[in-house]
The first five atom37 places (N, CA, C, CB, O) and aatype in JSON, in Angstrom:
{
  "aatype": [5, 19, 5, 10, 19, 6, 15, 7, 7, 7, 10, 19, 5, 0, 7, 7, 15, 10, 1, 10, 0, 4, 0, 0, 15, 7, 15, 9, 15, 15, 9, 1, 16, 12, 0, 17, 18, 1, 5, 0, 14, 7, 11, 5, 1, 6, 10, 0, 0, 0, 19, 16, 15, 7, 7, 15, 16, 2, 18, 0, 3, 15, 19, 11, 7, 1, 13, 16, 9, 15, 1, 3, 2, 0, 11, 2, 9, 10, 18, 10, 5, 12, 2, 15, 10, 11, 14, 6, 3, 16, 0, 19, 18, 18, 4, 2, 16, 19, 18, 1, 10, 7, 13, 6, 2, 1, 15, 15, 17, 7, 5, 7, 16, 5, 19, 16, 19, 15, 15],
  "atom_mask": [
    [1, 1, 1, 1, 1],
    [1, 1, 1, 1, 1],
    [1, 1, 1, 1, 1],
    [1, 1, 1, 1, 1],
    [1, 1, 1, 1, 1],
    [1, 1, 1, 1, 1],
    [1, 1, 1, 1, 1],
    [1, 1, 1, 0, 1],
    [1, 1, 1, 0, 1],
    [1, 1, 1, 0, 1],
    [1, 1, 1, 1, 1],
    [1, 1, 1, 1, 1],
    [1, 1, 1, 1, 1],
    [1, 1, 1, 1, 1],
    [1, 1, 1, 0, 1],
    [1, 1, 1, 0, 1],
    [1, 1, 1, 1, 1],
    [1, 1, 1, 1, 1],
    [1, 1, 1, 1, 1],
    [1, 1, 1, 1, 1],
    [1, 1, 1, 1, 1],
    [1, 1, 1, 1, 1],
    [1, 1, 1, 1, 1],
    [1, 1, 1, 1, 1],
    [1, 1, 1, 1, 1],
    [1, 1, 1, 0, 1],
    [1, 1, 1, 1, 1],
    [1, 1, 1, 1, 1],
    [1, 1, 1, 1, 1],
    [1, 1, 1, 1, 1],
    [1, 1, 1, 1, 1],
    [1, 1, 1, 1, 1],
    [1, 1, 1, 1, 1],
    [1, 1, 1, 1, 1],
    [1, 1, 1, 1, 1],
    [1, 1, 1, 1, 1],
    [1, 1, 1, 1, 1],
    [1, 1, 1, 1, 1],
    [1, 1, 1, 1, 1],
    [1, 1, 1, 1, 1],
    [1, 1, 1, 1, 1],
    [1, 1, 1, 0, 1],
    [1, 1, 1, 1, 1],
    [1, 1, 1, 1, 1],
    [1, 1, 1, 1, 1],
    [1, 1, 1, 1, 1],
    [1, 1, 1, 1, 1],
    [1, 1, 1, 1, 1],
    [1, 1, 1, 1, 1],
    [1, 1, 1, 1, 1],
    [1, 1, 1, 1, 1],
    [1, 1, 1, 1, 1],
    [1, 1, 1, 1, 1],
    [1, 1, 1, 0, 1],
    [1, 1, 1, 0, 1],
    [1, 1, 1, 1, 1],
    [1, 1, 1, 1, 1],
    [1, 1, 1, 1, 1],
    [1, 1, 1, 1, 1],
    [1, 1, 1, 1, 1],
    [1, 1, 1, 1, 1],
    [1, 1, 1, 1, 1],
    [1, 1, 1, 1, 1],
    [1, 1, 1, 1, 1],
    [1, 1, 1, 0, 1],
    [1, 1, 1, 1, 1],
    [1, 1, 1, 1, 1],
    [1, 1, 1, 1, 1],
    [1, 1, 1, 1, 1],
    [1, 1, 1, 1, 1],
    [1, 1, 1, 1, 1],
    [1, 1, 1, 1, 1],
    [1, 1, 1, 1, 1],
    [1, 1, 1, 1, 1],
    [1, 1, 1, 1, 1],
    [1, 1, 1, 1, 1],
    [1, 1, 1, 1, 1],
    [1, 1, 1, 1, 1],
    [1, 1, 1, 1, 1],
    [1, 1, 1, 1, 1],
    [1, 1, 1, 1, 1],
    [1, 1, 1, 1, 1],
    [1, 1, 1, 1, 1],
    [1, 1, 1, 1, 1],
    [1, 1, 1, 1, 1],
    [1, 1, 1, 1, 1],
    [1, 1, 1, 1, 1],
    [1, 1, 1, 1, 1],
    [1, 1, 1, 1, 1],
    [1, 1, 1, 1, 1],
    [1, 1, 1, 1, 1],
    [1, 1, 1, 1, 1],
    [1, 1, 1, 1, 1],
    [1, 1, 1, 1, 1],
    [1, 1, 1, 1, 1],
    [1, 1, 1, 1, 1],
    [1, 1, 1, 1, 1],
    [1, 1, 1, 1, 1],
    [1, 1, 1, 1, 1],
    [1, 1, 1, 1, 1],
    [1, 1, 1, 1, 1],
    [1, 1, 1, 0, 1],
    [1, 1, 1, 1, 1],
    [1, 1, 1, 1, 1],
    [1, 1, 1, 1, 1],
    [1, 1, 1, 1, 1],
    [1, 1, 1, 1, 1],
    [1, 1, 1, 1, 1],
    [1, 1, 1, 1, 1],
    [1, 1, 1, 0, 1],
    [1, 1, 1, 1, 1],
    [1, 1, 1, 0, 1],
    [1, 1, 1, 1, 1],
    [1, 1, 1, 1, 1],
    [1, 1, 1, 1, 1],
    [1, 1, 1, 1, 1],
    [1, 1, 1, 1, 1],
    [1, 1, 1, 1, 1],
    [1, 1, 1, 1, 1]
  ],
  "atom_positions": [
    [[77.31, 243.81, 221.41], [76.5, 244.86, 222.02], [76.87, 246.21, 221.45], [76.67, 244.86, 223.55], [77.88, 246.37, 220.77]],
    [[76.02, 247.2, 221.75], [76.23, 248.56, 221.26], [76.28, 249.5, 222.46], [75.1, 248.99, 220.26], [75.43, 249.45, 223.35]],
    [[77.28, 250.37, 222.46], [77.41, 251.38, 223.5], [77.16, 252.76, 222.9], [78.82, 251.32, 224.16], [77.53, 253.03, 221.76]],
    [[76.52, 253.63, 223.69], [76.13, 254.95, 223.21], [76.63, 256.02, 224.18], [74.61, 255.04, 223.05], [76.53, 255.86, 225.39]],
    [[77.16, 257.12, 223.62], [77.61, 258.25, 224.43], [77.07, 259.53, 223.81], [79.16, 258.29, 224.55], [77.39, 259.85, 222.66]],
    [[76.25, 260.28, 224.58], [75.66, 261.52, 224.09], [76.54, 262.71, 224.44], [74.26, 261.72, 224.66], [77.35, 262.66, 225.37]],
    [[76.36, 263.78, 223.67], [77.01, 265.06, 223.96], [76.19, 266.17, 223.32], [78.48, 265.08, 223.45], [75.33, 265.91, 222.48]],
    [[76.48, 267.41, 223.72], [75.87, 268.55, 223.06], [74.77, 269.25, 223.81], [0.0, 0.0, 0.0], [74.25, 270.26, 223.34]],
    [[74.39, 268.75, 224.98], [73.36, 269.44, 225.74], [73.88, 270.74, 226.32], [0.0, 0.0, 0.0], [75.06, 271.06, 226.22]],
    [[72.96, 271.5, 226.93], [73.36, 272.75, 227.55], [72.19, 273.65, 227.82], [0.0, 0.0, 0.0], [71.04, 273.22, 227.78]],
    [[72.49, 274.91, 228.1], [71.49, 275.93, 228.39], [71.37, 276.87, 227.2], [71.86, 276.73, 229.68], [72.37, 277.36, 226.68]],
    [[70.14, 277.1, 226.78], [69.91, 277.97, 225.64], [68.64, 278.78, 225.88], [69.8, 277.15, 224.31], [67.74, 278.33, 226.59]],
    [[68.57, 279.96, 225.31], [67.36, 280.77, 225.43], [66.28, 280.28, 224.47], [67.66, 282.24, 225.17], [66.58, 279.67, 223.44]],
    [[65.05, 280.55, 224.81], [63.94, 280.19, 223.93], [64.16, 280.8, 222.55], [62.59, 280.67, 224.53], [64.56, 281.96, 222.42]],
    [[63.87, 279.99, 221.53], [64.11, 280.42, 220.16], [65.47, 280.03, 219.62], [0.0, 0.0, 0.0], [65.72, 280.14, 218.42]],
    [[66.34, 279.57, 220.49], [67.68, 279.19, 220.09], [67.76, 277.77, 219.56], [0.0, 0.0, 0.0], [66.75, 277.09, 219.41]],
    [[68.99, 277.33, 219.28], [69.23, 276.03, 218.69], [70.32, 275.28, 219.45], [69.6, 276.17, 217.21], [71.21, 275.88, 220.05]],
    [[70.23, 273.96, 219.4], [71.27, 273.08, 219.91], [71.34, 271.87, 219.0], [70.99, 272.67, 221.4], [70.36, 271.5, 218.36]],
    [[72.51, 271.25, 218.96], [72.65, 269.99, 218.24], [73.22, 268.95, 219.2], [73.55, 270.16, 216.99], [74.3, 269.12, 219.77]],
    [[72.47, 267.88, 219.36], [72.93, 266.76, 220.17], [73.61, 265.72, 219.28], [71.75, 266.12, 220.94], [73.26, 265.56, 218.11]],
    [[74.58, 265.04, 219.84], [75.26, 263.98, 219.12], [75.31, 262.72, 219.98], [76.69, 264.42, 218.71], [75.38, 262.8, 221.21]],
    [[75.26, 261.58, 219.33], [75.31, 260.29, 220.03], [76.27, 259.39, 219.26], [73.87, 259.63, 220.15], [76.0, 259.0, 218.12]],
    [[77.4, 259.08, 219.88], [78.39, 258.23, 219.25], [78.15, 256.78, 219.62], [79.81, 258.67, 219.65], [78.06, 256.43, 220.79]],
    [[78.05, 255.94, 218.61], [77.8, 254.52, 218.82], [79.08, 253.73, 218.6], [76.69, 254.01, 217.9], [79.88, 254.05, 217.72]],
    [[79.27, 252.7, 219.4], [80.41, 251.81, 219.24], [79.98, 250.39, 219.56], [81.6, 252.25, 220.16], [78.95, 250.16, 220.2]],
    [[80.76, 249.44, 219.1], [80.42, 248.03, 219.32], [79.94, 247.39, 218.03], [0.0, 0.0, 0.0], [80.53, 247.59, 216.96]],
    [[78.87, 246.63, 218.13], [78.33, 245.88, 216.99], [77.46, 246.79, 216.12], [77.51, 244.66, 217.47], [76.24, 246.65, 216.07]],
    [[78.12, 247.73, 215.44], [77.39, 248.75, 214.68], [76.54, 248.14, 213.58], [78.36, 249.75, 214.08], [75.44, 248.62, 213.31]],
    [[77.03, 247.1, 212.94], [76.32, 246.52, 211.8], [74.99, 245.89, 212.2], [77.19, 245.49, 211.13], [74.15, 245.62, 211.34]],
    [[74.8, 245.66, 213.5], [73.56, 245.02, 213.95], [72.47, 246.04, 214.31], [73.85, 244.15, 215.16], [71.36, 245.65, 214.67]],
    [[72.78, 247.33, 214.2], [71.81, 248.36, 214.56], [70.63, 248.36, 213.59], [72.48, 249.73, 214.59], [70.81, 248.3, 212.38]],
    [[69.44, 248.43, 214.14], [68.22, 248.51, 213.33], [67.65, 249.91, 213.36], [67.17, 247.51, 213.83], [67.47, 250.52, 212.3]],
    [[67.36, 250.45, 214.52], [66.85, 251.81, 214.62], [67.65, 252.57, 215.67], [65.34, 251.81, 214.98], [68.24, 251.99, 216.58]],
    [[67.64, 253.9, 215.51], [68.23, 254.77, 216.52], [67.23, 255.89, 216.78], [69.61, 255.34, 216.05], [66.47, 256.3, 215.9]],
    [[67.24, 256.37, 218.01], [66.22, 257.33, 218.39], [66.71, 258.23, 219.51], [64.94, 256.61, 218.82], [67.66, 257.93, 220.22]],
    [[66.03, 259.36, 219.63], [66.2, 260.26, 220.76], [64.91, 260.25, 221.58], [66.56, 261.72, 220.29], [63.82, 260.47, 221.05]],
    [[65.06, 259.99, 222.86], [63.97, 260.12, 223.8], [64.29, 261.29, 224.74], [63.76, 258.78, 224.61], [65.43, 261.74, 224.83]],
    [[63.26, 261.76, 225.42], [63.49, 262.81, 226.41], [62.59, 262.6, 227.61], [63.24, 264.2, 225.79], [61.5, 262.03, 227.52]],
    [[63.08, 263.07, 228.74], [62.33, 262.94, 229.98], [62.43, 264.24, 230.76], [62.85, 261.75, 230.82], [63.49, 264.63, 231.24]],
    [[61.29, 264.9, 230.88], [61.2, 266.14, 231.65], [60.95, 265.8, 233.12], [60.08, 267.07, 231.1], [60.45, 264.72, 233.42]],
    [[61.29, 266.71, 234.03], [61.07, 266.44, 235.46], [59.62, 266.09, 235.76], [61.49, 267.65, 236.29], [58.7, 266.81, 235.38]],
    [[59.43, 264.98, 236.45], [58.09, 264.56, 236.84], [57.26, 263.94, 235.74], [0.0, 0.0, 0.0], [56.08, 263.65, 235.94]],
    [[57.87, 263.72, 234.57], [57.13, 263.14, 233.45], [57.79, 261.85, 232.98], [57.05, 264.15, 232.28], [58.94, 261.55, 233.31]],
    [[57.02, 261.09, 232.22], [57.56, 259.85, 231.66], [58.47, 260.14, 230.48], [56.42, 258.92, 231.24], [58.36, 261.17, 229.81]],
    [[59.37, 259.21, 230.25], [60.24, 259.33, 229.08], [59.39, 259.17, 227.83], [61.37, 258.27, 229.11], [58.51, 258.31, 227.77]],
    [[59.65, 260.02, 226.83], [58.87, 259.98, 225.59], [59.8, 260.03, 224.38], [57.87, 261.15, 225.55], [60.91, 260.55, 224.44]],
    [[59.3, 259.46, 223.29], [60.04, 259.5, 222.05], [60.0, 260.9, 221.46], [59.49, 258.47, 221.05], [58.93, 261.5, 221.35]],
    [[61.17, 261.42, 221.07], [61.23, 262.7, 220.38], [61.36, 262.47, 218.87], [62.4, 263.55, 220.9], [60.64, 263.09, 218.08]],
    [[62.28, 261.6, 218.48], [62.52, 261.35, 217.06], [63.24, 260.02, 216.89], [63.34, 262.49, 216.42], [63.98, 259.59, 217.77]],
    [[63.01, 259.37, 215.75], [63.63, 258.08, 215.48], [63.97, 257.98, 214.01], [62.71, 256.93, 215.91], [63.36, 258.63, 213.16]],
    [[64.98, 257.15, 213.71], [65.36, 256.9, 212.32], [65.71, 255.43, 212.18], [66.55, 257.81, 211.88], [66.41, 254.86, 213.02]],
    [[65.21, 254.81, 211.1], [65.5, 253.4, 210.87], [66.8, 253.25, 210.1], [64.35, 252.72, 210.12], [67.38, 254.23, 209.63]],
    [[67.25, 252.02, 209.97], [68.47, 251.75, 209.2], [68.27, 252.11, 207.73], [68.88, 250.27, 209.34], [69.24, 252.37, 207.01]],
    [[67.02, 252.12, 207.29], [66.71, 252.49, 205.91], [66.55, 253.98, 205.7], [0.0, 0.0, 0.0], [66.38, 254.45, 204.57]],
    [[66.61, 254.73, 206.8], [66.54, 256.19, 206.68], [65.16, 256.8, 206.93], [0.0, 0.0, 0.0], [65.02, 258.02, 206.87]],
    [[64.17, 255.99, 207.22], [62.85, 256.53, 207.53], [62.87, 257.19, 208.9], [61.78, 255.42, 207.49], [63.48, 256.69, 209.84]],
    [[62.19, 258.33, 208.99], [62.18, 259.08, 210.24], [60.77, 259.2, 210.8], [62.77, 260.47, 210.03], [59.78, 259.09, 210.09]],
    [[60.73, 259.43, 212.11], [59.47, 259.59, 212.81], [59.68, 260.61, 213.91], [58.95, 258.23, 213.38], [60.69, 260.56, 214.62]],
    [[58.73, 261.54, 214.06], [58.87, 262.6, 215.05], [57.62, 262.69, 215.91], [59.14, 263.95, 214.36], [56.51, 262.42, 215.46]],
    [[57.82, 263.08, 217.17], [56.7, 263.42, 218.01], [56.05, 264.68, 217.46], [57.14, 263.62, 219.48], [56.73, 265.55, 216.91]],
    [[54.74, 264.79, 217.61], [54.03, 265.96, 217.09], [54.59, 267.25, 217.68], [52.53, 265.85, 217.4], [54.63, 268.28, 217.0]],
    [[55.03, 267.19, 218.92], [55.49, 268.39, 219.61], [56.8, 268.95, 219.05], [55.66, 268.1, 221.07], [57.15, 270.1, 219.32]],
    [[57.53, 268.14, 218.28], [58.83, 268.6, 217.77], [58.86, 268.68, 216.24], [59.94, 267.67, 218.25], [59.85, 269.14, 215.66]],
    [[57.8, 268.24, 215.58], [57.77, 268.26, 214.12], [57.97, 269.68, 213.6], [56.44, 267.7, 213.6], [57.37, 270.63, 214.09]],
    [[58.83, 269.78, 212.59], [59.11, 271.08, 211.99], [60.19, 271.86, 212.7], [0.0, 0.0, 0.0], [60.66, 272.88, 212.18]],
    [[60.6, 271.4, 213.89], [61.63, 272.1, 214.65], [62.88, 271.25, 214.85], [61.08, 272.53, 216.01], [64.0, 271.77, 214.85]],
    [[62.69, 269.94, 215.02], [63.81, 269.03, 215.25], [64.06, 268.2, 213.99], [63.52, 268.1, 216.46], [63.14, 267.88, 213.24]],
    [[65.34, 267.86, 213.77], [65.71, 267.0, 212.66], [66.69, 265.94, 213.16], [66.33, 267.82, 211.51], [67.73, 266.25, 213.73]],
    [[66.33, 264.68, 212.94], [67.2, 263.57, 213.32], [67.96, 263.11, 212.08], [66.38, 262.39, 213.94], [67.4, 263.05, 210.98]],
    [[69.24, 262.79, 212.26], [70.04, 262.33, 211.14], [71.14, 261.39, 211.63], [70.65, 263.52, 210.37], [71.52, 261.41, 212.8]],
    [[71.65, 260.58, 210.71], [72.71, 259.63, 211.03], [73.89, 259.83, 210.1], [72.19, 258.17, 210.94], [73.7, 259.99, 208.89]],
    [[75.07, 259.84, 210.64], [76.3, 259.8, 209.85], [76.82, 258.38, 209.97], [77.38, 260.87, 210.34], [77.5, 258.02, 210.93]],
    [[76.49, 257.56, 208.97], [76.84, 256.15, 209.06], [78.35, 255.91, 209.0], [76.15, 255.39, 207.95], [78.85, 254.94, 209.55]],
    [[79.05, 256.81, 208.33], [80.51, 256.63, 208.23], [81.18, 256.82, 209.59], [81.1, 257.63, 207.22], [82.17, 256.15, 209.9]],
    [[80.62, 257.75, 210.39], [81.21, 258.04, 211.7], [80.46, 257.36, 212.84], [81.25, 259.53, 211.92], [80.87, 257.45, 214.0]],
    [[79.35, 256.69, 212.51], [78.53, 256.03, 213.55], [78.04, 257.03, 214.59], [79.33, 254.93, 214.23], [78.12, 256.76, 215.79]],
    [[77.55, 258.16, 214.13], [77.04, 259.19, 215.01], [75.6, 259.52, 214.64], [77.93, 260.46, 214.94], [75.26, 259.66, 213.47]],
    [[74.77, 259.65, 215.65], [73.39, 260.08, 215.49], [73.3, 261.52, 215.97], [72.4, 259.15, 216.29], [73.87, 261.89, 217.0]],
    [[72.57, 262.33, 215.23], [72.42, 263.74, 215.59], [70.95, 264.09, 215.82], [73.0, 264.64, 214.49], [70.05, 263.44, 215.29]],
    [[70.74, 265.12, 216.62], [69.42, 265.73, 216.74], [69.62, 267.24, 216.69], [68.69, 265.29, 218.08], [70.1, 267.85, 217.64]],
    [[69.24, 267.82, 215.57], [69.29, 269.28, 215.43], [67.99, 269.84, 215.96], [69.51, 269.7, 213.94], [66.91, 269.5, 215.48]],
    [[68.09, 270.7, 216.96], [66.91, 271.27, 217.6], [66.89, 272.77, 217.37], [66.88, 270.94, 219.12], [67.77, 273.48, 217.84]],
    [[65.89, 273.24, 216.66], [65.72, 274.66, 216.38], [64.45, 275.19, 217.03], [65.68, 274.91, 214.85], [63.57, 274.42, 217.43]],
    [[64.36, 276.49, 217.13], [63.18, 277.15, 217.72], [62.8, 276.52, 219.05], [61.98, 277.08, 216.75], [61.64, 276.19, 219.3]],
    [[63.79, 276.35, 219.89], [63.56, 275.67, 221.16], [62.61, 276.44, 222.06], [64.88, 275.44, 221.88], [62.59, 277.67, 222.07]],
    [[61.82, 275.68, 222.82], [60.84, 276.23, 223.74], [61.16, 275.76, 225.16], [59.4, 275.8, 223.33], [61.81, 274.73, 225.34]],
    [[60.72, 276.49, 226.17], [60.96, 276.04, 227.55], [60.46, 274.62, 227.81], [60.3, 277.0, 228.52], [61.05, 273.89, 228.6]],
    [[59.37, 274.24, 227.14], [58.82, 272.89, 227.34], [59.69, 271.8, 226.71], [57.43, 272.81, 226.76], [59.4, 270.62, 226.89]],
    [[60.74, 272.18, 225.99], [61.69, 271.19, 225.47], [62.73, 270.82, 226.53], [62.38, 271.73, 224.21], [63.54, 269.92, 226.32]],
    [[62.71, 271.53, 227.65], [63.66, 271.23, 228.73], [63.47, 269.81, 229.23], [63.49, 272.23, 229.88], [62.38, 269.42, 229.64]],
    [[64.55, 269.04, 229.19], [64.49, 267.63, 229.57], [65.89, 267.03, 229.51], [63.52, 266.84, 228.64], [66.83, 267.65, 229.01]],
    [[66.01, 265.82, 230.03], [67.2, 265.02, 229.77], [66.93, 264.23, 228.49], [67.54, 264.06, 230.98], [65.91, 263.55, 228.37]],
    [[67.83, 264.34, 227.55], [67.67, 263.67, 226.26], [68.57, 262.42, 226.24], [68.03, 264.64, 225.08], [69.76, 262.48, 226.55]],
    [[67.95, 261.31, 225.86], [68.63, 260.02, 225.83], [68.68, 259.46, 224.41], [67.94, 259.02, 226.77], [67.7, 259.51, 223.67]],
    [[69.83, 258.95, 224.06], [69.99, 258.24, 222.8], [69.65, 256.77, 223.03], [71.44, 258.4, 222.25], [69.98, 256.2, 224.07]],
    [[68.99, 256.18, 222.07], [68.58, 254.77, 222.17], [68.82, 254.07, 220.85], [67.1, 254.65, 222.59], [68.69, 254.67, 219.78]],
    [[69.16, 252.8, 220.93], [69.25, 252.0, 219.73], [68.64, 250.62, 219.96], [70.71, 251.87, 219.27], [68.71, 250.06, 221.05]],
    [[68.04, 250.1, 218.92], [67.59, 248.72, 218.9], [68.49, 247.99, 217.92], [66.06, 248.59, 218.51], [68.62, 248.39, 216.76]],
    [[69.11, 246.91, 218.39], [70.04, 246.16, 217.53], [69.76, 244.67, 217.65], [71.51, 246.47, 217.9], [69.12, 244.19, 218.58]],
    [[70.27, 243.98, 216.66], [70.04, 242.54, 216.6], [71.19, 241.82, 217.29], [69.89, 242.07, 215.14], [72.35, 242.1, 217.02]],
    [[70.85, 240.89, 218.18], [71.84, 240.05, 218.83], [71.37, 238.61, 218.7], [72.05, 240.46, 220.33], [70.47, 238.17, 219.42]],
    [[71.99, 237.88, 217.77], [71.5, 236.53, 217.49], [70.11, 236.6, 216.9], [0.0, 0.0, 0.0], [69.91, 237.22, 215.85]],
    [[69.15, 235.97, 217.56], [67.77, 235.98, 217.1], [66.9, 236.96, 217.88], [67.18, 234.59, 217.19], [65.68, 236.97, 217.75]],
    [[67.55, 237.78, 218.69], [66.8, 238.7, 219.54], [67.08, 240.15, 219.19], [67.13, 238.44, 220.99], [68.16, 240.49, 218.7]],
    [[66.1, 241.0, 219.46], [66.3, 242.45, 219.41], [66.66, 242.93, 220.81], [65.03, 243.18, 218.87], [65.97, 242.61, 221.79]],
    [[67.73, 243.71, 220.91], [68.15, 244.26, 222.18], [68.11, 245.79, 222.09], [69.57, 243.75, 222.57], [68.08, 246.37, 221.01]],
    [[68.12, 246.42, 223.27], [68.08, 247.88, 223.32], [69.21, 248.39, 224.2], [66.7, 248.37, 223.84], [69.52, 247.8, 225.24]],
    [[69.83, 249.47, 223.78], [70.84, 250.14, 224.59], [70.49, 251.61, 224.75], [72.24, 249.99, 223.97], [69.88, 252.21, 223.86]],
    [[70.88, 252.18, 225.88], [70.63, 253.58, 226.17], [71.95, 254.28, 226.49], [69.64, 253.73, 227.34], [72.87, 253.69, 227.05]],
    [[72.02, 255.55, 226.12], [73.11, 256.39, 226.56], [72.84, 256.9, 227.96], [0.0, 0.0, 0.0], [71.82, 256.59, 228.56]],
    [[73.78, 257.69, 228.47], [73.68, 258.17, 229.85], [72.78, 259.4, 229.99], [75.05, 258.49, 230.39], [72.41, 259.79, 231.09]],
    [[72.46, 260.01, 228.86], [71.6, 261.19, 228.87], [72.38, 262.49, 228.88], [0.0, 0.0, 0.0], [73.49, 262.55, 229.41]],
    [[71.79, 263.52, 228.29], [72.39, 264.85, 228.3], [71.29, 265.88, 228.57], [73.13, 265.15, 226.94], [70.21, 265.82, 227.99]],
    [[71.59, 266.81, 229.45], [70.58, 267.78, 229.89], [70.45, 268.92, 228.88], [70.94, 268.34, 231.27], [71.44, 269.5, 228.44]],
    [[69.22, 269.22, 228.52], [68.9, 270.39, 227.7], [67.97, 271.28, 228.52], [68.23, 269.98, 226.33], [66.91, 270.84, 228.98]],
    [[68.37, 272.53, 228.71], [67.57, 273.49, 229.46], [67.31, 274.71, 228.59], [68.27, 273.89, 230.78], [68.24, 275.34, 228.1]],
    [[66.03, 275.02, 228.41], [65.64, 276.16, 227.6], [65.01, 277.21, 228.51], [64.64, 275.74, 226.46], [63.99, 276.96, 229.15]],
    [[65.62, 278.37, 228.57], [65.11, 279.43, 229.44], [64.17, 280.35, 228.66], [66.28, 280.24, 230.04], [64.34, 280.57, 227.46]],
    [[63.19, 280.88, 229.37], [62.2, 281.74, 228.72], [62.64, 283.19, 228.72], [60.84, 281.62, 229.41], [61.92, 284.06, 228.21]]
  ]
}
């Protein structure tokens, strides 16, 4: 299995930047994709950004050009660099991974980290 621990959330003014980190441990070699999701109060959880094991990335339209997802494979850490933050980016951000376990794909989630952007 794979365990995930996020860090780096906090309070920032609009226009500012934050970098989130997600440390993975366990069966690292079985990881297929890693992603950041976010959930704002009263809203459904949504994908913010994802990266495959091959390095392909995918972003929600709302964060394109402002957020950058990256992986440090040597340290088993996933990052989300968030620039030009807006109040609507306020949410709990969750790290997610899809990994292979035998013949099945499994998913793990981190505990979440709060990001608050003030106007």
